[in-house]
XYZ file of C-alpha atoms in Angstrom:
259
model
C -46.623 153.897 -146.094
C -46.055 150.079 -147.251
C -43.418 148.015 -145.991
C -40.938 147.755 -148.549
C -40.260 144.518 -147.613
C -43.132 142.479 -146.572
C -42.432 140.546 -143.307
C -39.384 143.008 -142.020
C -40.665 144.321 -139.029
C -37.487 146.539 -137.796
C -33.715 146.837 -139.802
C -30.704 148.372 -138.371
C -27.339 149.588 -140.295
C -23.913 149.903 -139.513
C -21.240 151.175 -141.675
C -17.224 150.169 -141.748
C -14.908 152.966 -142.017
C -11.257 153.125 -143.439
C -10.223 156.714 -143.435
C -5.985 157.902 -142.730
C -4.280 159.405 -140.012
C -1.718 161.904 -142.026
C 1.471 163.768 -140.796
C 4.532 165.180 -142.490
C 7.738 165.296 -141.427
C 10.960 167.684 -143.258
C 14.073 166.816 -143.362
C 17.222 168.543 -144.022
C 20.414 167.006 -145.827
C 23.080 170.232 -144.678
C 26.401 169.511 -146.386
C 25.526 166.464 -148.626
C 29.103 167.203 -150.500
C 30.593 165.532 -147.002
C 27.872 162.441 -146.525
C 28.371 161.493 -150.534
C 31.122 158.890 -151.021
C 30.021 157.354 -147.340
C 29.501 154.119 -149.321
C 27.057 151.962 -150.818
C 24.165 150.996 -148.145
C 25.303 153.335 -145.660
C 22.561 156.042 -144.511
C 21.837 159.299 -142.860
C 18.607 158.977 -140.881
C 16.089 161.267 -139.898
C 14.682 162.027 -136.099
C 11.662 159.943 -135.343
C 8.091 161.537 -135.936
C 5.181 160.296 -134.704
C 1.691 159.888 -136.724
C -1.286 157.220 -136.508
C 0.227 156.017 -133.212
C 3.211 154.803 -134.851
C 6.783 156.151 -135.195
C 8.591 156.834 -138.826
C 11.888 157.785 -139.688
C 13.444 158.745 -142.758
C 16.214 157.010 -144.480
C 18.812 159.170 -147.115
C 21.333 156.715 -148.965
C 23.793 159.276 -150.955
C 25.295 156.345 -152.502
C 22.332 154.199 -152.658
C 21.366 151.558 -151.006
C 22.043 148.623 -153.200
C 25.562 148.491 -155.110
C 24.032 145.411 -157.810
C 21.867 148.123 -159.056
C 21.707 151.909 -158.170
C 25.266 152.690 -157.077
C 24.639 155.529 -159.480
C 21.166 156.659 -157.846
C 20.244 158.338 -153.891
C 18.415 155.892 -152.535
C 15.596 157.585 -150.077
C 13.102 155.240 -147.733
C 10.716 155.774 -145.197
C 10.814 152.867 -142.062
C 8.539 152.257 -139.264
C 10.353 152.505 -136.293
C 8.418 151.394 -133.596
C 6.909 147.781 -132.367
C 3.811 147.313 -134.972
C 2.755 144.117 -137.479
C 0.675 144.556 -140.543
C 0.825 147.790 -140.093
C -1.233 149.506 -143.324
C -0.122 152.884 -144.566
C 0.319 155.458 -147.591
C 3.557 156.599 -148.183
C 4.798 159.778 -150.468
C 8.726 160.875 -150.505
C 9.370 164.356 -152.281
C 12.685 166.459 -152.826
C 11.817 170.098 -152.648
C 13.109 172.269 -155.741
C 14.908 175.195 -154.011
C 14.545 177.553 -157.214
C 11.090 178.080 -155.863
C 9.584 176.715 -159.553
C 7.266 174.114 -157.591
C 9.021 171.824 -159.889
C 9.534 168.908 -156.783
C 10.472 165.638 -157.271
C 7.827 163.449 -155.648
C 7.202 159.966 -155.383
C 3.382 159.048 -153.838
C 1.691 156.260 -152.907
C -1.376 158.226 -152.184
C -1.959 158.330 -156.233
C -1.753 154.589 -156.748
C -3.870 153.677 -153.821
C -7.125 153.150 -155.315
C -5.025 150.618 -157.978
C -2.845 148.765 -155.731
C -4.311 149.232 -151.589
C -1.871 150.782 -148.666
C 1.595 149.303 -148.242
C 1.668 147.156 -145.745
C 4.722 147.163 -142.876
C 4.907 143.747 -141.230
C 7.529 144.493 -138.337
C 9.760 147.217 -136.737
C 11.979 148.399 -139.307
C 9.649 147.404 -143.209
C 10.543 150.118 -145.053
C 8.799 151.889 -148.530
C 10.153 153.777 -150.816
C 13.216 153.853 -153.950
C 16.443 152.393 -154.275
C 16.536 155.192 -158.089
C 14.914 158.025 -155.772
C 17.092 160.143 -157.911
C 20.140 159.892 -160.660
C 23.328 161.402 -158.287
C 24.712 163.373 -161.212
C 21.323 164.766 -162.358
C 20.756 165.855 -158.826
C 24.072 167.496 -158.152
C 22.959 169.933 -161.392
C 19.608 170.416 -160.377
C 17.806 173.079 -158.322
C 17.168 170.448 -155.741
C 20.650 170.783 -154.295
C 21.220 174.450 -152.962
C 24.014 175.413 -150.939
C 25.370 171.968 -150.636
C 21.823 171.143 -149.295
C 19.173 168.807 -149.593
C 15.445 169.375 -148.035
C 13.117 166.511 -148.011
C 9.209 165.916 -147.325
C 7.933 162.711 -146.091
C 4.071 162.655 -145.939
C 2.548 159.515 -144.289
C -1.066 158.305 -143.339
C -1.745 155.124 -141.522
C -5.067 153.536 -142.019
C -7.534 153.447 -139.657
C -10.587 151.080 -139.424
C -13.611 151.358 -137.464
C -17.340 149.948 -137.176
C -19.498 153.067 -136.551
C -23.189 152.037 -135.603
C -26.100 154.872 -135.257
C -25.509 155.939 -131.328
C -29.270 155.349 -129.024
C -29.974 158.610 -127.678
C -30.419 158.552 -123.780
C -32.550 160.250 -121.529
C -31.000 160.099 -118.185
C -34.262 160.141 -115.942
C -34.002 161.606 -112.291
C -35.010 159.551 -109.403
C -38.941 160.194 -108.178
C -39.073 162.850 -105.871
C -43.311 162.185 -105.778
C -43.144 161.338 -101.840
C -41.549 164.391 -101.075
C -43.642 166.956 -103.703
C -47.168 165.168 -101.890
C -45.245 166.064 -98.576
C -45.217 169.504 -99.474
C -48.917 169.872 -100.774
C -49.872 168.528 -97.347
C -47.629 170.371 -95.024
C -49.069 173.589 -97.159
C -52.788 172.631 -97.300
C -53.624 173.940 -100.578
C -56.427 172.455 -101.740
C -57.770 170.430 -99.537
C -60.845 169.031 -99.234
C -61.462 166.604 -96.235
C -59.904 167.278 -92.179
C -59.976 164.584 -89.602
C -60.695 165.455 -86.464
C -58.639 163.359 -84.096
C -58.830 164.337 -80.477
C -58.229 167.970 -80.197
C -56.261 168.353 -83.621
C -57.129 168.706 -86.965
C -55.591 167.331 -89.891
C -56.382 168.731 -93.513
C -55.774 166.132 -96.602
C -56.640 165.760 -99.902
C -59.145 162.752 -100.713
C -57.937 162.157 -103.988
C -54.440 160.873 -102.742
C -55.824 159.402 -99.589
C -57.733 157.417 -102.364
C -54.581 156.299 -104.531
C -52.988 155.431 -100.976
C -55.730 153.541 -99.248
C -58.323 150.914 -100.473
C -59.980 151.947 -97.890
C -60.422 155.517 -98.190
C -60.995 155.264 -102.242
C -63.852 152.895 -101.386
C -65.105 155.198 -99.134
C -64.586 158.451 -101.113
C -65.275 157.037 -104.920
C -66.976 153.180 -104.089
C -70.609 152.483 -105.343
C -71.646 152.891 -101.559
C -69.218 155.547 -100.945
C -69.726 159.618 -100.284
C -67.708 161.692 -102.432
C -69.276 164.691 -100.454
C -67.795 164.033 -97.009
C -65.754 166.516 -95.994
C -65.106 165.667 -92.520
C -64.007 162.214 -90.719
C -63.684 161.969 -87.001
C -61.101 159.382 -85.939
C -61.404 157.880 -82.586
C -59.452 155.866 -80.145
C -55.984 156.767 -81.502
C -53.838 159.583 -80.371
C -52.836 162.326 -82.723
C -49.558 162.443 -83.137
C -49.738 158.615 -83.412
C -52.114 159.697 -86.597
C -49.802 162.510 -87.938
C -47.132 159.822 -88.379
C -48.518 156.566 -89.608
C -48.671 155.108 -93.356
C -51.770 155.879 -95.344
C -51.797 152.178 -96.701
C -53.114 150.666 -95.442
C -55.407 153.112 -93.697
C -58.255 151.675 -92.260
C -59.595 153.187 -89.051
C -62.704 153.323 -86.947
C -64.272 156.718 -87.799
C -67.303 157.973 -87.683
C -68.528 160.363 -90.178
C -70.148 163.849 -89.803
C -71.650 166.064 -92.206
């Protein structure tokens, strides 16, 4: 098939990934007729959750958190309440209807994403969310509040980024264990095809790896002068075990051959 592009040899690819971490954290108001009338700006906070690496915390204002404008309103805020800059997130805040309609109030970030990016949390403590999270009179009529209580969902996913390149597959190759496998074909002498007659011993071999081992025995064996047909090589003036241990390369002895 044609290249394409003429003159590109070879491309590569890489992709960059933003994707979210999400968790959700509940949280009960018991006894909001007691917290209300704590004053403007004060707060009931959640426990500490933990998602994306980070730790969150939600804030509940029952007077609201600004007195210039929402003294009237809950105020309700999610913070970041651990050690983190710029950190990028999606934020949603919902009040659970306890008349089991489904009707919740919710407030989401995730929605508006696409339009506006995550919110980002420059230090320990940024918060997100409303300072008119909900109008106090409305609320105290509504299904929301149930036995002087208050339940809460804060849903939060931190953005993650990440360069993901096509992985090389690997072959993990085992060291060589020739030496010893051509050890075993000789201690077993199958197959062979030459024996040297040194002294009173014989030793059975196979020409073929003599020949990769020696110069010498592959001119003698496979040369243009050579005898592919000898099948016997008497080796003199050397003692036998001297022969069973020495290197094959180089191997050049005096022999003398007999057919």
């Amino acid at each position: 098939m044609a290249n394409p592009k003429p003159g590109l040899d070879s491309a590569s690819s890489s992709s960059f990934i933003s994707e979210t971490v999400n968790g959700m954290h509940r949280f009960t108001v018991q006894g909001y007729s007691l917290a209300k009338g704590m004053g403007v700006g004060k707060y009931i906070m959640s426990d500490t959750f933990t998602v994306g690496g980070y730790d969150w915390a939600i804030y509940f204002y029952p007077d609201g958190k600004n007195p210039e404008d929402n003294s009237m309103y809950v105020s309700v805020f999610i913070a970041l309440a651990s050690d983190g800059t710029d950190v990028r997130a999606l934020f949603e805040l919902s009040m659970v209807d306890q008349s089991g309609n489904g009707n919740n109030k919710v407030h989401s970030h995730f929605q508006r994403a696409l339009e506006s990016g995550p919110y980002t949390l420059k230090y320990r403590g940024s918060m997100w969310g409303y300072k008119r999270f909900f109008r106090r009179n409305l609320l105290e009529a509504s299904d929301y509040l149930k036995d002087d209580c208050l339940v809460m969902y804060c849903k939060v996913g931190v953005v993650r980024n990440h360069l993901e390149c096509p992985k090389l597959r690997t072959i993990s190759v085992p060291p060589s264990d020739m030496g010893k496998s051509f050890k075993e074909l000789l201690d077993s002498e199958v197959g062979w095809d030459i024996v040297f007659h040194v002294g009173n011993e014989k030793f059975k071999a196979h020409k073929v790896v003599l020949a990769v081992r020696s110069p010498v025995f592959k001119a003698q064996f496979y040369g243009l002068v050579g005898d592919c047909n000898i099948d016997k090589v008497v080796v003199k003036d050397i003692d036998p075990f001297i022969f069973k241990v020495m290197p094959l390369d180089p191997f050049c002895l005096p022999s003398k051959e007999e057919k």
